[in-house]
Short mmCIF file of C-alpha atoms in Angstrom, two decimals:
data_model
loop_
_atom_site.label_atom_id
_atom_site.label_comp_id
_atom_site.label_asym_id
_atom_site.label_seq_id
_atom_site.Cartn_x
_atom_site.Cartn_y
_atom_site.Cartn_z
CA MET A 1 4.91 -11.66 -5.47
CA ASN A 2 8.06 -10.26 -7.17
CA GLU A 3 8.48 -11.52 -10.73
CA GLU A 4 7.35 -15.04 -9.93
CA GLU A 5 5.82 -17.17 -12.66
CA SER A 6 4.28 -20.58 -12.72
CA SER A 7 6.06 -23.63 -14.16
CA GLU A 8 3.65 -23.50 -17.11
CA PHE A 9 5.13 -20.19 -18.22
CA ARG A 10 8.73 -21.14 -17.53
CA ASN A 11 8.31 -24.06 -19.91
CA LYS A 12 6.95 -21.89 -22.75
CA GLY A 13 8.87 -19.87 -25.22
CA ASP A 14 8.80 -16.10 -25.69
CA GLN A 15 5.39 -16.09 -27.37
CA ILE A 16 2.67 -16.21 -24.74
CA SER A 17 -0.81 -15.28 -25.80
CA THR A 18 -3.14 -13.12 -23.64
CA MET A 19 -5.60 -16.01 -23.29
CA GLU A 20 -2.81 -18.23 -21.90
CA ILE A 21 -2.01 -15.59 -19.39
CA LEU A 22 -5.65 -15.22 -18.36
CA ARG A 23 -6.00 -19.01 -17.85
CA ASP A 24 -3.02 -19.07 -15.42
CA ARG A 25 -4.27 -19.04 -11.82
CA LYS A 26 -1.16 -17.41 -10.48
CA MET A 27 -1.37 -14.60 -12.98
CA MET A 28 -5.01 -14.07 -12.08
CA PHE A 29 -4.22 -13.91 -8.43
CA ASN A 30 -1.49 -11.40 -9.11
CA LEU A 31 -3.95 -9.38 -11.19
CA LEU A 32 -6.20 -9.08 -8.21
CA GLY A 33 -3.34 -7.23 -6.52
CA THR A 34 -2.34 -5.00 -9.42
CA GLY A 35 -5.52 -4.53 -11.37
CA GLY A 36 -8.07 -4.97 -8.64
CA CYS A 37 -6.44 -2.58 -6.31
CA TRP A 38 -5.88 -0.06 -9.27
CA MET A 39 -9.66 -0.32 -9.99
CA ILE A 40 -10.63 0.29 -6.37
CA TYR A 41 -8.26 3.25 -6.02
CA ASP A 42 -9.54 4.89 -9.24
CA ILE A 43 -13.09 4.56 -8.02
CA VAL A 44 -12.47 6.81 -5.04
CA TYR A 45 -9.78 9.01 -6.68
CA TYR A 46 -11.66 9.98 -9.80
CA GLY A 47 -14.98 10.13 -8.10
CA THR A 48 -13.66 12.47 -5.50
CA SER A 49 -11.65 14.60 -7.91
CA LEU A 50 -14.49 15.09 -10.32
CA PHE A 51 -16.88 15.72 -7.48
CA SER A 52 -14.45 18.10 -5.73
CA PRO A 53 -16.20 21.40 -6.83
CA THR A 54 -19.44 20.08 -5.36
CA ILE A 55 -17.84 19.10 -2.04
CA VAL A 56 -15.96 22.44 -1.78
CA GLY A 57 -19.19 24.28 -2.64
CA LYS A 58 -21.01 22.45 0.16
CA ILE A 59 -18.21 23.35 2.58
CA PHE A 60 -18.20 27.10 1.79
CA GLY A 61 -21.85 27.51 0.64
CA SER A 62 -22.97 29.15 -2.59
CA GLY A 63 -22.12 32.68 -1.61
CA ASP A 64 -18.57 32.82 -2.84
CA ASN A 65 -17.84 34.33 -6.26
CA LEU A 66 -16.40 32.36 -9.11
CA VAL A 67 -12.81 33.55 -8.70
CA LYS A 68 -12.80 32.57 -5.02
CA GLN A 69 -14.22 29.11 -5.84
CA CYS A 70 -11.49 28.61 -8.40
CA TRP A 71 -8.77 29.44 -5.86
CA GLN A 72 -10.34 27.14 -3.36
CA ASN A 73 -10.17 24.25 -5.90
CA ILE A 74 -6.64 25.17 -6.88
CA VAL A 75 -5.57 24.92 -3.21
CA VAL A 76 -7.30 21.50 -2.97
CA GLN A 77 -5.65 20.09 -6.05
CA SER A 78 -2.22 21.46 -5.11
CA ALA A 79 -2.13 19.11 -2.15
CA GLY A 80 -1.14 16.42 -4.57
CA ILE A 81 2.27 17.92 -5.22
CA PRO A 82 3.85 17.46 -1.73
CA ALA A 83 1.97 14.17 -1.44
CA LEU A 84 3.71 12.71 -4.41
CA VAL A 85 7.11 13.86 -3.16
CA CYS A 86 6.43 12.31 0.26
CA GLY A 87 5.08 9.15 -1.32
CA ILE A 88 8.14 8.58 -3.39
CA TYR A 89 10.35 8.97 -0.35
CA VAL A 90 8.23 6.48 1.69
CA GLN A 91 8.18 3.99 -1.19
CA GLN A 92 11.99 3.97 -1.41
CA ARG A 93 12.30 3.50 2.32
CA PHE A 94 9.53 0.99 3.14
CA GLY A 95 8.57 -0.57 -0.13
CA THR A 96 5.68 -0.47 -2.61
CA ARG A 97 3.42 -2.96 -0.78
CA ASN A 98 3.69 -1.17 2.58
CA LEU A 99 2.99 2.17 0.97
CA GLN A 100 -0.05 0.92 -0.82
CA ILE A 101 -1.54 -0.66 2.30
CA ALA A 102 -0.77 2.38 4.43
CA GLY A 103 -2.10 4.68 1.72
CA PHE A 104 -5.46 2.90 1.45
CA LEU A 105 -5.78 2.92 5.24
CA ALA A 106 -4.91 6.61 5.36
CA ILE A 107 -7.43 7.43 2.64
CA ALA A 108 -10.10 5.51 4.44
CA ALA A 109 -9.37 7.30 7.71
CA ALA A 110 -9.52 10.66 5.99
CA PHE A 111 -12.89 9.79 4.38
CA PHE A 112 -14.32 8.62 7.72
CA VAL A 113 -13.14 11.75 9.57
CA LEU A 114 -14.55 14.10 6.91
CA GLY A 115 -17.87 12.14 6.74
CA LEU A 116 -18.33 12.04 10.53
CA LEU A 117 -17.38 15.72 11.02
CA PHE A 118 -19.16 17.19 8.02
CA ASP A 119 -22.53 17.94 9.72
CA PRO A 120 -21.14 18.92 13.12
CA LEU A 121 -18.71 21.36 11.42
CA LYS A 122 -20.93 22.58 8.66
CA ASP A 123 -20.93 26.11 10.19
CA SER A 124 -17.10 26.05 10.36
CA PRO A 125 -15.82 25.93 6.79
CA GLY A 126 -12.20 26.45 7.82
CA PRO A 127 -11.70 23.15 9.70
CA LEU A 128 -13.76 21.26 7.05
CA PHE A 129 -11.66 22.67 4.27
CA PHE A 130 -8.46 21.64 6.15
CA PHE A 131 -9.74 18.06 6.53
CA TYR A 132 -10.67 17.96 2.85
CA ILE A 133 -7.13 19.07 1.89
CA VAL A 134 -5.83 16.24 4.12
CA LEU A 135 -8.06 13.88 2.17
CA MET A 136 -6.69 15.04 -1.17
CA PHE A 137 -3.16 14.70 0.19
CA MET A 138 -3.80 11.08 1.18
CA LEU A 139 -5.45 10.29 -2.19
CA ASN A 140 -2.20 11.30 -3.90
CA TRP A 141 0.21 9.92 -1.29
CA GLY A 142 -0.04 6.17 -1.59
CA PRO A 143 -1.89 4.10 -4.27
CA ASN A 144 -1.55 6.96 -6.75
CA ILE A 145 2.10 5.97 -6.90
CA THR A 146 2.17 2.32 -6.14
CA THR A 147 -0.48 1.21 -8.66
CA PHE A 148 1.86 2.32 -11.42
CA ILE A 149 4.90 0.58 -9.89
CA LEU A 150 3.51 -2.76 -8.80
CA PRO A 151 3.05 -4.40 -12.29
CA ALA A 152 6.70 -3.78 -12.97
CA GLU A 153 7.66 -5.47 -9.66
CA VAL A 154 5.17 -8.33 -9.79
CA TYR A 155 5.21 -9.80 -13.28
CA PRO A 156 8.03 -11.61 -15.07
CA PRO A 157 9.43 -9.95 -18.24
CA LYS A 158 7.57 -12.25 -20.64
CA VAL A 159 4.17 -11.00 -19.53
CA ARG A 160 4.93 -7.71 -17.85
CA SER A 161 3.78 -5.37 -20.59
CA THR A 162 0.50 -7.33 -21.08
CA MET A 163 -0.34 -7.46 -17.43
CA ASN A 164 0.54 -3.88 -16.92
CA GLY A 165 -1.88 -2.94 -19.72
CA ILE A 166 -4.67 -5.09 -18.26
CA SER A 167 -4.11 -3.61 -14.80
CA ALA A 168 -4.24 -0.06 -16.19
CA ALA A 169 -7.43 -0.94 -18.11
CA LEU A 170 -9.09 -2.15 -14.86
CA GLY A 171 -8.04 1.17 -13.32
CA LYS A 172 -9.93 3.02 -16.08
CA VAL A 173 -12.99 0.79 -15.36
CA GLY A 174 -12.71 1.98 -11.79
CA ALA A 175 -12.59 5.61 -12.96
CA ILE A 176 -15.77 5.15 -14.91
CA ILE A 177 -17.46 3.54 -11.94
CA GLY A 178 -16.39 6.36 -9.66
CA THR A 179 -17.75 9.05 -12.01
CA PHE A 180 -21.17 7.39 -12.02
CA ILE A 181 -21.72 6.28 -8.44
CA TYR A 182 -20.89 9.55 -6.58
CA GLN A 183 -23.79 11.67 -7.82
CA PRO A 184 -26.54 9.15 -7.02
CA ILE A 185 -25.18 8.56 -3.52
CA TYR A 186 -24.88 12.33 -2.95
CA ASP A 187 -28.39 12.98 -4.22
CA GLU A 188 -29.86 10.34 -2.05
CA HIS A 189 -27.85 10.59 1.20
CA GLY A 190 -25.60 13.70 1.09
CA ILE A 191 -21.87 14.26 1.58
CA PRO A 192 -21.37 12.46 4.95
CA VAL A 193 -22.72 9.18 3.68
CA LEU A 194 -20.79 9.52 0.41
CA MET A 195 -17.55 9.95 2.39
CA VAL A 196 -18.20 6.95 4.53
CA VAL A 197 -18.97 4.80 1.49
CA ALA A 198 -15.73 5.91 -0.18
CA GLY A 199 -13.92 5.12 3.04
CA CYS A 200 -15.33 1.56 3.08
CA ILE A 201 -14.25 1.08 -0.56
CA SER A 202 -10.76 2.19 0.46
CA LEU A 203 -10.64 -0.37 3.29
CA ILE A 204 -11.40 -3.03 0.70
CA GLY A 205 -8.41 -1.79 -1.22
CA ALA A 206 -6.16 -2.12 1.86
CA ALA A 207 -7.45 -5.65 2.55
CA LEU A 208 -6.93 -6.74 -1.06
CA SER A 209 -3.42 -5.32 -1.04
CA PHE A 210 -2.53 -7.14 2.13
CA TRP A 211 -3.97 -10.44 0.79
CA THR A 212 -2.68 -10.50 -2.74
CA ILE A 213 0.63 -8.65 -2.64
CA LYS A 214 3.52 -10.56 -1.07
CA PRO A 215 6.12 -8.67 0.95
CA SER A 216 9.18 -7.73 -1.08
CA LYS A 217 12.55 -8.55 0.44
CA GLU A 218 14.27 -5.66 -1.39
CA HIS A 219 12.89 -2.08 -1.53
CA THR A 220 15.75 0.02 -2.84
CA GLY A 221 15.81 1.18 -6.44
CA GLU A 222 19.46 -0.03 -6.71
CA ASP A 223 18.46 -3.56 -5.80
CA ASP A 224 15.50 -3.49 -8.22
CA THR A 225 17.77 -2.36 -11.05
CA ARG A 226 20.32 -5.10 -10.26
CA GLU A 227 17.49 -7.70 -10.24
CA TYR A 228 16.08 -6.52 -13.65
CA ASN A 229 19.57 -6.39 -15.14
CA THR A 230 20.11 -9.95 -14.04
CA VAL A 231 16.88 -10.98 -15.73
CA SER A 232 17.89 -9.10 -18.88
CA VAL A 233 21.25 -10.90 -19.07
CA GLU A 234 19.57 -14.32 -18.75
CA ASP A 235 17.12 -13.43 -21.46
CA ASN A 236 19.92 -12.26 -23.74
CA THR A 237 21.84 -15.41 -23.05
CA ASP A 238 18.89 -17.47 -24.21
CA GLU A 239 18.58 -15.41 -27.33
CA VAL A 240 22.22 -15.78 -28.17
CA GLY A 241 22.04 -19.58 -27.72
CA HIS A 242 19.01 -19.75 -30.00
CA LEU A 243 20.83 -17.78 -32.71
CA ARG A 244 23.87 -20.04 -32.48
CA ARG A 245 21.66 -23.15 -32.90
CA VAL A 246 20.06 -21.58 -35.93
CA VAL A 247 23.48 -20.76 -37.47
CA ASN A 248 24.73 -24.30 -36.76
CA ASP A 249 21.68 -25.85 -38.36
CA GLN A 250 22.32 -23.89 -41.49
#
């Protein structure tokens, strides 16, 4: 799915309207991979992040003072730093698609483990806190990186900015959904069911990534740069030819 465009777009000029893009089936299929997966990821990421103080409070109980609760949440959120470093390394070695699929699967596994062990380990806050840190690591390790990269890899230059914006907008829709669905599920069923539901949503993200994102033949940043530079040269050549025709007509 790397920078492929339908014959309809190849035959058009530089001016392509948003409605023309949205009517193209290939673009819509690609949007399932970039925007749909971004939306699914933001549902679980923002829902879990905003609900994190409640989850940590359930793990340790309500007896801890405010300062201790703040430090607990700082430790949880700090898991994202090594996760991002590790994710960048994996993306460069194995490619964006593989990292996104593996990331969604790892997130789902972490949600399921935490959900299934929450009640049995409710009197052991240490292990539960460890599993929750692992969950936050996984949330930052895969799709948190790949959802930003995929639109640049997938779409041709003519529509890349537009489709990147639409994909990001779908991600924000997912963030809104995540902030609204966590509390009702928690109030009705508790933390274990909430974690299992989030795990199922993550599995949908893995399946959608596998189905809609085609494997990339090249994974290195150097190769990507060379490919984009080639595209830029072709575009510039077309522009120069157009300017020459204008000058000759005059």
